[in-house]
Coordinates of C-alpha atoms in Angstrom, one line a residue:
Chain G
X28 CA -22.7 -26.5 -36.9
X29 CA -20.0 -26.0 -34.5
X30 CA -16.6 -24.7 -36.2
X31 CA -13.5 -25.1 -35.6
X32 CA -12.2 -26.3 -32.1
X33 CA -8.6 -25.4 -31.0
X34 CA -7.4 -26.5 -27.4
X35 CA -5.5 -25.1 -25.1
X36 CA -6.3 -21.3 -26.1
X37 CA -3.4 -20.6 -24.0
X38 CA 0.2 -22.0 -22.8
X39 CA 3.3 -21.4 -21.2
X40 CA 6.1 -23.6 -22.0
X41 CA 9.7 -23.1 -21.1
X42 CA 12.4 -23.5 -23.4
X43 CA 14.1 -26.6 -24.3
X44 CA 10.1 -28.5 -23.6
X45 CA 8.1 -29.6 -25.8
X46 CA 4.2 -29.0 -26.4
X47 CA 1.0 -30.5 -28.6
X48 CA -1.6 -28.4 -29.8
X49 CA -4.6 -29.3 -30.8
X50 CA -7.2 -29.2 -33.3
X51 CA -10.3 -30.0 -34.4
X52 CA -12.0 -29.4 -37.2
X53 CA -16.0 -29.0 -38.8
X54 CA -17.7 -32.1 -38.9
X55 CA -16.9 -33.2 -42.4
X56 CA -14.4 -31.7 -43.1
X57 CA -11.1 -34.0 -44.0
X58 CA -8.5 -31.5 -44.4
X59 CA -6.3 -29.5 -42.0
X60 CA -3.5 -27.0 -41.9
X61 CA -1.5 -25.0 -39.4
X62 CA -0.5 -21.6 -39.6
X63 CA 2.3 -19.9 -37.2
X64 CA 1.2 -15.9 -37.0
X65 CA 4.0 -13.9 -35.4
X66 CA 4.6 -10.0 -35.3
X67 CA 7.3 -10.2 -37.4
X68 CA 7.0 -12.9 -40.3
X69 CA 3.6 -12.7 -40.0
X70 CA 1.1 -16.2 -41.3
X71 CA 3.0 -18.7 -42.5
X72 CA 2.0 -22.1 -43.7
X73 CA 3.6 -24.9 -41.1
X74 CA 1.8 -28.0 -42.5
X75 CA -1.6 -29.4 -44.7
X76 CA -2.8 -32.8 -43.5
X77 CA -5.6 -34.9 -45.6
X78 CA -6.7 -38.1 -44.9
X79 CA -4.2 -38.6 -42.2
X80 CA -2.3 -37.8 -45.2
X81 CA 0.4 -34.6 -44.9
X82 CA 0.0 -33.8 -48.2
X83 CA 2.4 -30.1 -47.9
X84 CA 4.8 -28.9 -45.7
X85 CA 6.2 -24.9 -45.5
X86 CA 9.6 -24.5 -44.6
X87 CA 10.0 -25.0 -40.8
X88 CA 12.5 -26.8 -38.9
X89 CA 11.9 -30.7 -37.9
X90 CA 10.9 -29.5 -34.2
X91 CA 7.7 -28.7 -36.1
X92 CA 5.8 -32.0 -36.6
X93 CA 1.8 -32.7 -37.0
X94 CA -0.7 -36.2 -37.2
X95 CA -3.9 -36.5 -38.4
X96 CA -6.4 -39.2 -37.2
X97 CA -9.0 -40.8 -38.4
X98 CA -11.6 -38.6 -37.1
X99 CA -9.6 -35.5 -39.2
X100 CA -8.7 -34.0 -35.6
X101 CA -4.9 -32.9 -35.8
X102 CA -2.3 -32.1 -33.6
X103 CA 0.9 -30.3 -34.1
X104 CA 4.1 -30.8 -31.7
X105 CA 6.8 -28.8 -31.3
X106 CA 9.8 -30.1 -29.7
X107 CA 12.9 -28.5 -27.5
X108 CA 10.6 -25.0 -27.6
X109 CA 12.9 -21.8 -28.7
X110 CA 11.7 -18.2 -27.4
X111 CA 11.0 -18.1 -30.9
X112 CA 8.4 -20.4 -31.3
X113 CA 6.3 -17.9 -29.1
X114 CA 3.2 -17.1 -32.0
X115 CA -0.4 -17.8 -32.1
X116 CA -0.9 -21.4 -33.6
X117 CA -4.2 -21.2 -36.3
X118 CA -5.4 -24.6 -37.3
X119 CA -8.1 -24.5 -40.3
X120 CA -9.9 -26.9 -41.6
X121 CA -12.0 -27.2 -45.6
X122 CA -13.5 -29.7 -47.1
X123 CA -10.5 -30.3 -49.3
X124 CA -8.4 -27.2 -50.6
X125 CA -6.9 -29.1 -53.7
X126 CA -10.1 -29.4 -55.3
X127 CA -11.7 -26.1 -56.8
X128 CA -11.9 -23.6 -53.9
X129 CA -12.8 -24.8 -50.7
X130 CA -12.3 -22.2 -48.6
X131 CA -10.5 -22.4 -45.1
X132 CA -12.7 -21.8 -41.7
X133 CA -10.1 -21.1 -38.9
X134 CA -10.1 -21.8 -34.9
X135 CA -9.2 -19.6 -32.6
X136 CA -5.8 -20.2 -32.0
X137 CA -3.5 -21.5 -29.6
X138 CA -1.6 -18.7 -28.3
X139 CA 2.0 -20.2 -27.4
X140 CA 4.3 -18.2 -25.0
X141 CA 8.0 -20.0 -24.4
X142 CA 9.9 -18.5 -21.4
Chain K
X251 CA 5.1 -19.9 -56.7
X252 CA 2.2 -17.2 -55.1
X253 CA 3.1 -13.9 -52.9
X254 CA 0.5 -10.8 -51.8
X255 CA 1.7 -7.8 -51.3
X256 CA -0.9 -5.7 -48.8
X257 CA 0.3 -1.6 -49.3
X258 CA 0.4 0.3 -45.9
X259 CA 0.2 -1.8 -42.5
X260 CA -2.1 0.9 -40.6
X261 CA -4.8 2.6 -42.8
X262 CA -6.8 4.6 -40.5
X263 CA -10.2 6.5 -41.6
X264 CA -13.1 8.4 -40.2
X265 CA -16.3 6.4 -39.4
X266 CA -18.8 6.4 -42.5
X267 CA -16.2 7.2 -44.9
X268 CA -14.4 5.4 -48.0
X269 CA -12.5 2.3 -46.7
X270 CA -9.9 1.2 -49.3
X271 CA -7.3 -1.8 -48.5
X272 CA -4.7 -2.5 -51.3
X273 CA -3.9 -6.0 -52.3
X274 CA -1.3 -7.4 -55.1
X275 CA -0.9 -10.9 -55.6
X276 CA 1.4 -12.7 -57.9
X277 CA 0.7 -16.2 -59.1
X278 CA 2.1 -18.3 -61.8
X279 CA -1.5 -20.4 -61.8
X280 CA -4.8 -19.5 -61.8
X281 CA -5.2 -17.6 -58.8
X282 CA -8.3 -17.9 -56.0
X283 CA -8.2 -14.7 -53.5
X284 CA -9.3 -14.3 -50.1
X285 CA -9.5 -11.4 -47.7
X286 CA -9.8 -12.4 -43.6
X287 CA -10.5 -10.0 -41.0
X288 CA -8.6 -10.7 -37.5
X289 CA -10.0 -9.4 -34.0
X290 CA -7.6 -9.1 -31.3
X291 CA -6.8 -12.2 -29.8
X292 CA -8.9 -14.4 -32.4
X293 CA -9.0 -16.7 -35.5
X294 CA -9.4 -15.6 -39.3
X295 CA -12.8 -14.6 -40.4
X296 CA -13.7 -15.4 -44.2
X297 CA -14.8 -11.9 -45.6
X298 CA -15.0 -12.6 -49.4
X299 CA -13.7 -14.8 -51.8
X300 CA -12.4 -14.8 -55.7
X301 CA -12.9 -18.0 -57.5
X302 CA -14.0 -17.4 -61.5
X303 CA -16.7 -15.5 -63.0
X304 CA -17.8 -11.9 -61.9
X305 CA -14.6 -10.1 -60.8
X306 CA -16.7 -8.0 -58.6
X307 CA -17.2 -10.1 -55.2
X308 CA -19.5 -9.4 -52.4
X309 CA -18.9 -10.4 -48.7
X310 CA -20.1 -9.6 -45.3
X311 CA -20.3 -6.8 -43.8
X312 CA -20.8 -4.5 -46.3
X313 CA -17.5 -5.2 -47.9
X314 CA -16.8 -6.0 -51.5
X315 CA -13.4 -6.6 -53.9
X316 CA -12.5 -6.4 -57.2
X317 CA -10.5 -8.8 -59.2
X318 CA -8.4 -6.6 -61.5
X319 CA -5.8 -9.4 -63.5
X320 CA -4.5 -6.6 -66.0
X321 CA -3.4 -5.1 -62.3
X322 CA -2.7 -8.4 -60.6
X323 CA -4.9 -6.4 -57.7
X324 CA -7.8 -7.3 -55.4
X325 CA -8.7 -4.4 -53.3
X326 CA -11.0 -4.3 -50.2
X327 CA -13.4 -1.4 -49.9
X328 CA -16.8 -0.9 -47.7
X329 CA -18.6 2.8 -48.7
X330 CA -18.8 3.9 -45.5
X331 CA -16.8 2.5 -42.6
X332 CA -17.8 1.8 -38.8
X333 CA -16.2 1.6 -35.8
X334 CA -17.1 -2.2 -35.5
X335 CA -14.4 -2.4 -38.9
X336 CA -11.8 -1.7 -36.7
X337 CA -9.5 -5.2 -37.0
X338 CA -6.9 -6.0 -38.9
X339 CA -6.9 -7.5 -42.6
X340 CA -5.3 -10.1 -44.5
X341 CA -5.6 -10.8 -48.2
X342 CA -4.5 -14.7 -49.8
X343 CA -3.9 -16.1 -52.5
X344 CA -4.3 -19.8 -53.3
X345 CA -3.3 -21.3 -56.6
X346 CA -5.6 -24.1 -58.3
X347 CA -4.7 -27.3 -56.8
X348 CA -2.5 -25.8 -54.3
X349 CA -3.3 -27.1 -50.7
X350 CA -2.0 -23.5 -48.7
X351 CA -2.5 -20.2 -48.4
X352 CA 0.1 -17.9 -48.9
X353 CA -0.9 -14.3 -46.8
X354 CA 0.2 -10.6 -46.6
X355 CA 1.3 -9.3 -43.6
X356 CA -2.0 -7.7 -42.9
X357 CA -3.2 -4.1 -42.9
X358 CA -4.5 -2.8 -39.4
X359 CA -7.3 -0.3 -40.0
X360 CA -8.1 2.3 -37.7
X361 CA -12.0 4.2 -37.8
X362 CA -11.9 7.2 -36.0
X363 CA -15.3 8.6 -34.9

């Protein structure tokens, strides 16, 4: 069973652009999130989509946005980049976390660098 | 609301002895806990997982975690550690019927042959 499927592994945006990343997840699986990993704040929870459905949000700023289609693959954009946005996007997909434990399976990441 | 708190951010050890890696959680619902090892320049690998039942959970690897809720713990050991254990860890919590996992900031381990 292939896992989970995260394009580009790499970018270089400049500042002020904007950028989509990518994801998609294991066959069967209907739910996505997107984590933002940086050196300093560490993983935090950007958004949780279902069903096409964004069912959570953590607390980033509107630049931050995400879609689901119907085949469960996501994307996440990211508009008028900031140096700060510089982090290693994780996308991870489970069957669906709000039921019992379904644990997440993550890609390997979309490491973003804004110049 | 959930937080983990993972004590020390580098643990380093000898290869084949004790690893321990501390976790706290707090949770005002039924916790789940999860423990992820990271390799450089990858994704989040599932090591072990804490749903109900036996508090004593075995994952890959040789690794294993005990649920302690007097302690509000879950901490990571392996008996004897290898230099293939070198990563970095992250322990998460996930409260019933929540939809994200809240992490702590990791603790990089070190095995020194």
């Amino acid at each position: 069973k292939a896992g989970v499927t995260q394009t580009p592994r790499y970018l270089i945006k400049t500042r002020g652009q904007q950028v989509t990343l990518s994801c998609s997840p294991i066959s069967g699986h209907r739910s996505v999130s997107w984590y933002q990993q940086t050196p300093g704040q560490g993983l935090q929870f950007l958004f949780e989509y279902f069903s096409e459905t964004q069912r959570n949000k953590g607390n980033f700023p509107g630049r931050f946005s995400g879609r689901q289609f119907s085949n469960s693959r996501s994307e996440m954009n990211v508009s008028t980049l900031e140096l700060g946005d510089s982090a290693l996007y994780l996308c991870a997909s489970s069957l669906n976390p709000g039921q019992g434990v379904a644990e997440a399976f993550f890609g390997q990441g979309t490491r973003l660098t804004v110049v | 609301a959930q937080s983990v708190t993972q004590l020390g951010s580098h643990v380093s050890v000898s290869e084949g002895a004790l690893v321990l890696l501390r976790c706290n959680y707090s949770s005002s619902v039924p916790p789940y806990l999860f423990w992820y090892v990271q390799y450089p320049n990858q994704g989040l690998q599932l090591l072990l997982k804490y749903t109900t039942g036996a508090t004593l959970v075995k994952g890959i690897n040789g690794f294993e975690a005990e649920f302690k809720k007097s302690e509000t713990s879950f901490h990571l050991t392996k008996p004897s550690a290898h230099m293939s254990d070198a990563a970095e860890y992250f322990c998460a919590v996930k409260g019933a019927g929540s939809y994200q996992l809240t992490f702590g900031k990791g603790t990089k381990l070190s095995v020194i042959p």
